[in-house]
């Protein structure tokens, strides 16, 4: 079983961010965590034999709140962790203090994902980040000292700062951190954010993305998803489960989960969630929705997807792509040979079924 916990607090709001997070609602943190505890307790009462193999605490910024707030949640969940459970928390370099990192490690967190985003201070400022490059190095050092080995750094690329020179600079700095995981996301200009529509803020090109992927490979990372790279085989098990289409449970405001062909969404408003943390919006997922998701997600990562989920027309489209050497077919599955073409390929395979034949 896979669990996601959403922590909707941030020390400041980045102007490109469309996630459910607030920098002005810390006064609600205690009641939010009380509501979380109610939700977790209710779930475990209904699922007393739950075996949790991955837990991901995301947000928002989990390190923006006191580590002590997690105690009671972990007390409830810990008896359900499998022996090798991957327990991840996101954190930001400016708020993950040595004490916070040590406390989370003691609670059982064994993977830390830092929102580093860039080692270029001018680019960090442009992105509205609350930390400096120096703080990233320090945070990684503190995480290692606290006992974390499995550390991810998130980077943003395809911003106006990103030419080959800057990407080389970013990857050289990242290599100095000696972490086993990198998530590199192209900047996207999301609706309802100050960056929306500011096309000049972006510099996106296939050549630059390929250049970044090559630099990651040179630093010993193997790409296993369009935005994710692992060294020492330390892939993120939680995300892999999601890409495999496995069900997951979401706790907290803004959290989404899936269960037996249903998507369950929590309120997108802190007060509403705190008032009733058990309310969920339910949306039935059709077999067609699930299939399209399998195809889109499978093509973005090394997992691929099973040929048997395709209908005759889709199968013929996929086989055509195998002949054109855009896909590989092995042991009943199709695999994408170029993640940057994932969406295009998915659209090509499913073109008629999406138009409601
Ligand atoms: S720290 Fe992360 S979640 Fe918070 S505003 Fe910035 S990008 Fe969004």
GROMACS .gro file of C-alpha atoms and ligand atoms in nm:
model
  365
    1UNK     CA    1   0.000   0.000   0.000
    2UNK     CA    2   0.117   0.350  -0.085
    3UNK     CA    3   0.037   0.661   0.112
    4UNK     CA    4   0.071   1.031   0.036
    5UNK     CA    5   0.039   1.299   0.305
    6UNK     CA    6  -0.001   1.660   0.200
    7UNK     CA    7   0.147   1.939   0.412
    8UNK     CA    8   0.011   2.267   0.269
    9UNK     CA    9   0.246   2.516   0.440
   10UNK     CA   10   0.538   2.706   0.286
   11UNK     CA   11   0.758   2.980   0.426
   12UNK     CA   12   0.694   3.182   0.108
   13UNK     CA   13   0.496   3.125  -0.209
   14UNK     CA   14   0.703   3.077  -0.526
   15UNK     CA   15   0.554   3.265  -0.822
   16UNK     CA   16   0.550   2.961  -1.055
   17UNK     CA   17   0.384   2.727  -0.805
   18UNK     CA   18   0.034   2.594  -0.854
   19UNK     CA   19   0.049   2.339  -0.570
   20UNK     CA   20  -0.190   2.361  -0.278
   21UNK     CA   21   0.025   2.555  -0.036
   22UNK     CA   22   0.004   2.871   0.172
   23UNK     CA   23   0.258   3.097   0.336
   24UNK     CA   24   0.001   3.281   0.551
   25UNK     CA   25  -0.188   2.999   0.723
   26UNK     CA   26   0.063   2.870   0.979
   27UNK     CA   27  -0.186   2.954   1.252
   28UNK     CA   28  -0.385   2.653   1.126
   29UNK     CA   29  -0.093   2.409   1.142
   30UNK     CA   30  -0.186   2.250   1.476
   31UNK     CA   31  -0.551   2.200   1.389
   32UNK     CA   32  -0.448   2.077   1.043
   33UNK     CA   33  -0.231   1.804   1.197
   34UNK     CA   34  -0.514   1.714   1.437
   35UNK     CA   35  -0.740   1.669   1.135
   36UNK     CA   36  -0.473   1.461   0.961
   37UNK     CA   37  -0.453   1.238   1.266
   38UNK     CA   38  -0.830   1.186   1.256
   39UNK     CA   39  -0.816   1.095   0.890
   40UNK     CA   40  -0.527   0.850   0.935
   41UNK     CA   41  -0.692   0.693   1.239
   42UNK     CA   42  -1.022   0.650   1.055
   43UNK     CA   43  -0.844   0.487   0.761
   44UNK     CA   44  -0.652   0.245   0.982
   45UNK     CA   45  -0.967   0.153   1.175
   46UNK     CA   46  -1.119   0.051   0.841
   47UNK     CA   47  -0.796  -0.114   0.721
   48UNK     CA   48  -0.645  -0.274   1.034
   49UNK     CA   49  -0.414  -0.501   0.832
   50UNK     CA   50  -0.276  -0.225   0.608
   51UNK     CA   51   0.083  -0.290   0.500
   52UNK     CA   52   0.248   0.034   0.396
   53UNK     CA   53   0.541  -0.010   0.158
   54UNK     CA   54   0.580   0.356   0.063
   55UNK     CA   55   0.488   0.681   0.236
   56UNK     CA   56   0.551   1.017   0.076
   57UNK     CA   57   0.512   1.341   0.271
   58UNK     CA   58   0.486   1.624   0.021
   59UNK     CA   59   0.340   1.965  -0.012
   60UNK     CA   60   0.384   2.244   0.035
   61UNK     CA   61   0.695   2.220   0.244
   62UNK     CA   62   0.696   1.948   0.511
   63UNK     CA   63   1.004   2.108   0.672
   64UNK     CA   64   0.817   2.437   0.719
   65UNK     CA   65   0.646   2.289   1.026
   66UNK     CA   66   0.789   2.156   1.347
   67UNK     CA   67   0.898   1.792   1.330
   68UNK     CA   68   0.706   1.727   1.654
   69UNK     CA   69   0.380   1.773   1.463
   70UNK     CA   70   0.451   1.444   1.282
   71UNK     CA   71   0.493   1.238   1.601
   72UNK     CA   72   0.134   1.126   1.643
   73UNK     CA   73   0.088   1.052   1.271
   74UNK     CA   74   0.395   0.828   1.276
   75UNK     CA   75   0.282   0.662   1.598
   76UNK     CA   76  -0.032   0.555   1.410
   77UNK     CA   77   0.137   0.456   1.085
   78UNK     CA   78   0.463   0.298   1.204
   79UNK     CA   79   0.314  -0.041   1.305
   80UNK     CA   80   0.194  -0.075   0.945
   81UNK     CA   81   0.526  -0.010   0.770
   82UNK     CA   82   0.674  -0.308   0.587
   83UNK     CA   83   1.033  -0.399   0.675
   84UNK     CA   84   1.180  -0.215   0.375
   85UNK     CA   85   0.924   0.064   0.353
   86UNK     CA   86   1.041   0.373   0.167
   87UNK     CA   87   0.944   0.674   0.378
   88UNK     CA   88   1.012   1.001   0.198
   89UNK     CA   89   0.968   1.359   0.296
   90UNK     CA   90   1.010   1.668   0.090
   91UNK     CA   91   1.202   1.954   0.251
   92UNK     CA   92   1.338   2.294   0.158
   93UNK     CA   93   1.702   2.391   0.213
   94UNK     CA   94   1.613   2.699   0.419
   95UNK     CA   95   1.380   2.525   0.663
   96UNK     CA   96   1.526   2.176   0.703
   97UNK     CA   97   1.736   2.247   1.012
   98UNK     CA   98   1.974   1.983   1.151
   99UNK     CA   99   1.727   1.928   1.438
  100UNK     CA  100   1.432   1.884   1.198
  101UNK     CA  101   1.630   1.638   0.986
  102UNK     CA  102   1.742   1.438   1.290
  103UNK     CA  103   1.388   1.424   1.430
  104UNK     CA  104   1.242   1.306   1.098
  105UNK     CA  105   1.514   1.043   1.066
  106UNK     CA  106   1.430   0.921   1.417
  107UNK     CA  107   1.064   0.896   1.322
  108UNK     CA  108   1.161   0.658   1.041
  109UNK     CA  109   1.188   0.886   0.738
  110UNK     CA  110   1.460   0.731   0.519
  111UNK     CA  111   1.450   0.944   0.206
  112UNK     CA  112   1.470   1.322   0.180
  113UNK     CA  113   1.379   1.519  -0.129
  114UNK     CA  114   1.507   1.876  -0.130
  115UNK     CA  115   1.347   2.146  -0.342
  116UNK     CA  116   1.685   2.278  -0.455
  117UNK     CA  117   1.567   2.401  -0.801
  118UNK     CA  118   1.897   2.572  -0.891
  119UNK     CA  119   2.252   2.639  -0.776
  120UNK     CA  120   2.254   2.973  -0.955
  121UNK     CA  121   2.161   3.245  -0.702
  122UNK     CA  122   2.025   3.478  -0.972
  123UNK     CA  123   1.801   3.200  -1.104
  124UNK     CA  124   1.688   3.114  -0.748
  125UNK     CA  125   1.591   3.476  -0.700
  126UNK     CA  126   1.403   3.481  -1.030
  127UNK     CA  127   1.216   3.166  -0.920
  128UNK     CA  128   1.126   3.341  -0.595
  129UNK     CA  129   1.296   3.075  -0.387
  130UNK     CA  130   1.362   3.146  -0.020
  131UNK     CA  131   1.710   2.987  -0.016
  132UNK     CA  132   2.055   3.036  -0.164
  133UNK     CA  133   2.282   2.787  -0.338
  134UNK     CA  134   2.503   2.779  -0.026
  135UNK     CA  135   2.202   2.666   0.177
  136UNK     CA  136   2.150   2.368  -0.055
  137UNK     CA  137   2.505   2.241   0.006
  138UNK     CA  138   2.457   2.290   0.379
  139UNK     CA  139   2.117   2.117   0.383
  140UNK     CA  140   2.257   1.814   0.201
  141UNK     CA  141   2.550   1.801   0.442
  142UNK     CA  142   2.310   1.825   0.738
  143UNK     CA  143   2.087   1.552   0.594
  144UNK     CA  144   2.385   1.320   0.559
  145UNK     CA  145   2.498   1.400   0.912
  146UNK     CA  146   2.145   1.324   1.038
  147UNK     CA  147   2.171   0.977   0.882
  148UNK     CA  148   2.011   1.016   0.536
  149UNK     CA  149   2.177   0.841   0.246
  150UNK     CA  150   1.882   0.836   0.006
  151UNK     CA  151   1.860   1.204  -0.093
  152UNK     CA  152   1.694   1.364  -0.394
  153UNK     CA  153   1.747   1.712  -0.530
  154UNK     CA  154   1.477   1.873  -0.744
  155UNK     CA  155   1.602   2.104  -1.018
  156UNK     CA  156   1.407   2.330  -1.251
  157UNK     CA  157   1.535   2.378  -1.605
  158UNK     CA  158   1.406   2.540  -1.925
  159UNK     CA  159   1.388   2.881  -1.755
  160UNK     CA  160   1.530   3.189  -1.925
  161UNK     CA  161   1.853   3.130  -1.731
  162UNK     CA  162   1.908   2.788  -1.882
  163UNK     CA  163   2.153   2.766  -2.164
  164UNK     CA  164   2.413   2.492  -2.195
  165UNK     CA  165   2.653   2.684  -1.975
  166UNK     CA  166   2.408   2.719  -1.688
  167UNK     CA  167   2.298   2.356  -1.711
  168UNK     CA  168   2.662   2.248  -1.693
  169UNK     CA  169   2.706   2.473  -1.391
  170UNK     CA  170   2.395   2.321  -1.225
  171UNK     CA  171   2.504   1.965  -1.288
  172UNK     CA  172   2.862   2.028  -1.170
  173UNK     CA  173   2.725   2.169  -0.845
  174UNK     CA  174   2.482   1.878  -0.811
  175UNK     CA  175   2.765   1.631  -0.862
  176UNK     CA  176   2.950   1.793  -0.571
  177UNK     CA  177   2.654   1.715  -0.345
  178UNK     CA  178   2.701   1.341  -0.412
  179UNK     CA  179   2.333   1.252  -0.388
  180UNK     CA  180   2.186   0.943  -0.553
  181UNK     CA  181   1.874   1.097  -0.709
  182UNK     CA  182   1.782   1.390  -0.930
  183UNK     CA  183   1.438   1.513  -1.036
  184UNK     CA  184   1.467   1.771  -1.314
  185UNK     CA  185   1.149   1.946  -1.422
  186UNK     CA  186   1.104   2.188  -1.710
  187UNK     CA  187   0.962   2.516  -1.581
  188UNK     CA  188   0.595   2.534  -1.661
  189UNK     CA  189   0.386   2.849  -1.659
  190UNK     CA  190   0.082   2.738  -1.464
  191UNK     CA  191  -0.256   2.908  -1.469
  192UNK     CA  192  -0.342   3.117  -1.162
  193UNK     CA  193   0.024   3.185  -1.084
  194UNK     CA  194   0.217   3.510  -1.139
  195UNK     CA  195   0.430   3.331  -1.404
  196UNK     CA  196   0.129   3.237  -1.618
  197UNK     CA  197   0.160   3.367  -1.973
  198UNK     CA  198   0.514   3.500  -1.922
  199UNK     CA  199   0.654   3.312  -2.219
  200UNK     CA  200   0.981   3.508  -2.205
  201UNK     CA  201   1.054   3.338  -1.870
  202UNK     CA  202   1.102   3.008  -2.047
  203UNK     CA  203   1.371   2.870  -2.268
  204UNK     CA  204   1.265   2.526  -2.368
  205UNK     CA  205   1.426   2.319  -2.636
  206UNK     CA  206   1.463   1.951  -2.703
  207UNK     CA  207   1.836   2.005  -2.758
  208UNK     CA  208   1.877   2.157  -2.409
  209UNK     CA  209   1.675   1.879  -2.246
  210UNK     CA  210   1.892   1.621  -2.421
  211UNK     CA  211   2.202   1.808  -2.311
  212UNK     CA  212   2.082   1.794  -1.949
  213UNK     CA  213   2.002   1.422  -1.978
  214UNK     CA  214   2.352   1.359  -2.115
  215UNK     CA  215   2.510   1.555  -1.827
  216UNK     CA  216   2.306   1.349  -1.579
  217UNK     CA  217   2.429   1.030  -1.744
  218UNK     CA  218   2.790   1.158  -1.726
  219UNK     CA  219   2.740   1.211  -1.351
  220UNK     CA  220   2.635   0.848  -1.307
  221UNK     CA  221   2.256   0.891  -1.307
  222UNK     CA  222   2.031   0.661  -1.507
  223UNK     CA  223   1.712   0.815  -1.636
  224UNK     CA  224   1.407   0.606  -1.547
  225UNK     CA  225   1.137   0.863  -1.611
  226UNK     CA  226   1.122   1.178  -1.820
  227UNK     CA  227   1.213   1.389  -1.512
  228UNK     CA  228   1.379   1.135  -1.283
  229UNK     CA  229   1.731   1.001  -1.262
  230UNK     CA  230   1.880   0.757  -1.012
  231UNK     CA  231   2.231   0.654  -0.918
  232UNK     CA  232   2.311   0.335  -0.726
  233UNK     CA  233   1.968   0.199  -0.827
  234UNK     CA  234   1.798   0.426  -0.572
  235UNK     CA  235   1.481   0.497  -0.770
  236UNK     CA  236   1.180   0.645  -0.592
  237UNK     CA  237   0.959   0.344  -0.515
  238UNK     CA  238   0.659   0.563  -0.435
  239UNK     CA  239   0.658   0.727  -0.777
  240UNK     CA  240   0.724   0.398  -0.953
  241UNK     CA  241   0.411   0.254  -0.789
  242UNK     CA  242   0.212   0.552  -0.912
  243UNK     CA  243   0.345   0.513  -1.265
  244UNK     CA  244   0.261   0.142  -1.252
  245UNK     CA  245  -0.100   0.241  -1.187
  246UNK     CA  246  -0.110   0.099  -0.833
  247UNK     CA  247  -0.368   0.243  -0.594
  248UNK     CA  248  -0.257   0.493  -0.335
  249UNK     CA  249  -0.420   0.667  -0.040
  250UNK     CA  250  -0.399   1.045  -0.003
  251UNK     CA  251  -0.430   1.215   0.337
  252UNK     CA  252  -0.468   1.588   0.390
  253UNK     CA  253  -0.622   1.883   0.208
  254UNK     CA  254  -0.556   1.876  -0.168
  255UNK     CA  255  -0.461   1.508  -0.146
  256UNK     CA  256  -0.583   1.270  -0.412
  257UNK     CA  257  -0.589   0.892  -0.401
  258UNK     CA  258  -0.729   0.606  -0.604
  259UNK     CA  259  -0.913   0.298  -0.493
  260UNK     CA  260  -1.075   0.034  -0.712
  261UNK     CA  261  -1.167   0.248  -1.014
  262UNK     CA  262  -1.244   0.557  -0.801
  263UNK     CA  263  -1.051   0.879  -0.759
  264UNK     CA  264  -1.091   1.022  -0.410
  265UNK     CA  265  -1.011   1.391  -0.359
  266UNK     CA  266  -0.990   1.583  -0.033
  267UNK     CA  267  -1.114   1.944  -0.003
  268UNK     CA  268  -0.892   2.208  -0.160
  269UNK     CA  269  -0.949   2.445   0.129
  270UNK     CA  270  -0.778   2.415   0.468
  271UNK     CA  271  -1.074   2.526   0.679
  272UNK     CA  272  -1.308   2.281   0.502
  273UNK     CA  273  -1.060   1.999   0.548
  274UNK     CA  274  -1.005   2.080   0.915
  275UNK     CA  275  -1.383   2.095   0.972
  276UNK     CA  276  -1.430   1.747   0.823
  277UNK     CA  277  -1.114   1.559   0.725
  278UNK     CA  278  -1.313   1.252   0.622
  279UNK     CA  279  -1.504   1.414   0.339
  280UNK     CA  280  -1.394   1.302  -0.007
  281UNK     CA  281  -1.511   1.383  -0.352
  282UNK     CA  282  -1.552   1.058  -0.547
  283UNK     CA  283  -1.510   1.030  -0.918
  284UNK     CA  284  -1.552   0.701  -1.102
  285UNK     CA  285  -1.261   0.617  -1.330
  286UNK     CA  286  -1.371   0.433  -1.643
  287UNK     CA  287  -1.167   0.145  -1.782
  288UNK     CA  288  -1.086   0.378  -2.072
  289UNK     CA  289  -0.951   0.647  -1.832
  290UNK     CA  290  -0.733   0.388  -1.660
  291UNK     CA  291  -0.604   0.258  -1.990
  292UNK     CA  292  -0.510   0.603  -2.121
  293UNK     CA  293  -0.331   0.676  -1.794
  294UNK     CA  294  -0.137   0.348  -1.819
  295UNK     CA  295  -0.027   0.438  -2.172
  296UNK     CA  296   0.068   0.800  -2.096
  297UNK     CA  297   0.253   0.714  -1.773
  298UNK     CA  298   0.414   0.399  -1.914
  299UNK     CA  299   0.558   0.592  -2.208
  300UNK     CA  300   0.713   0.854  -1.981
  301UNK     CA  301   0.920   0.597  -1.792
  302UNK     CA  302   1.107   0.272  -1.824
  303UNK     CA  303   0.804   0.069  -1.715
  304UNK     CA  304   0.629   0.075  -2.054
  305UNK     CA  305   0.279  -0.073  -2.081
  306UNK     CA  306   0.121  -0.408  -2.167
  307UNK     CA  307   0.018  -0.469  -2.528
  308UNK     CA  308  -0.293  -0.651  -2.408
  309UNK     CA  309  -0.457  -0.329  -2.286
  310UNK     CA  310  -0.472  -0.196  -2.644
  311UNK     CA  311  -0.758  -0.250  -2.886
  312UNK     CA  312  -0.689  -0.363  -3.244
  313UNK     CA  313  -0.645  -0.012  -3.390
  314UNK     CA  314  -0.417   0.101  -3.105
  315UNK     CA  315  -0.213  -0.215  -3.132
  316UNK     CA  316  -0.162  -0.157  -3.501
  317UNK     CA  317  -0.050   0.204  -3.430
  318UNK     CA  318   0.195   0.082  -3.165
  319UNK     CA  319   0.333  -0.186  -3.398
  320UNK     CA  320   0.387   0.078  -3.666
  321UNK     CA  321   0.597   0.274  -3.412
  322UNK     CA  322   0.800  -0.038  -3.337
  323UNK     CA  323   0.876  -0.070  -3.709
  324UNK     CA  324   0.979   0.297  -3.710
  325UNK     CA  325   1.207   0.227  -3.409
  326UNK     CA  326   1.024   0.471  -3.183
  327UNK     CA  327   0.904   0.193  -2.953
  328UNK     CA  328   1.052  -0.137  -2.846
  329UNK     CA  329   0.841  -0.448  -2.795
  330UNK     CA  330   0.957  -0.714  -2.550
  331UNK     CA  331   0.776  -0.981  -2.351
  332UNK     CA  332   0.430  -0.848  -2.416
  333UNK     CA  333   0.511  -0.483  -2.339
  334UNK     CA  334   0.584  -0.170  -2.536
  335UNK     CA  335   0.871   0.051  -2.420
  336UNK     CA  336   0.946   0.407  -2.524
  337UNK     CA  337   1.293   0.478  -2.661
  338UNK     CA  338   1.272   0.858  -2.621
  339UNK     CA  339   1.083   0.994  -2.318
  340UNK     CA  340   1.075   1.342  -2.472
  341UNK     CA  341   0.835   1.204  -2.734
  342UNK     CA  342   0.614   1.030  -2.477
  343UNK     CA  343   0.304   1.246  -2.509
  344UNK     CA  344   0.325   1.260  -2.888
  345UNK     CA  345   0.353   0.882  -2.907
  346UNK     CA  346   0.066   0.831  -2.663
  347UNK     CA  347  -0.153   1.061  -2.871
  348UNK     CA  348  -0.059   0.877  -3.189
  349UNK     CA  349  -0.140   0.535  -3.041
  350UNK     CA  350  -0.471   0.640  -2.890
  351UNK     CA  351  -0.585   0.892  -3.149
  352UNK     CA  352  -0.911   0.722  -3.240
  353UNK     CA  353  -1.009   0.590  -2.900
  354UNK     CA  354  -0.976   0.939  -2.755
  355UNK     CA  355  -1.220   1.066  -3.014
  356UNK     CA  356  -1.481   0.832  -2.874
  357UNK     CA  357  -1.515   0.568  -3.142
  358LIG     S1  358   0.825   2.585  -0.176
  358LIG    FE1  359   0.741   2.435  -0.323
  358LIG     S2  360   0.525   2.407  -0.268
  358LIG    FE2  361   0.600   2.593  -0.161
  358LIG     S3  362   0.542   2.760  -0.294
  358LIG    FE3  363   0.752   2.702  -0.351
  358LIG     S4  364   0.731   2.550  -0.514
  358LIG    FE4  365   0.530   2.572  -0.415
   0.00000   0.00000   0.00000
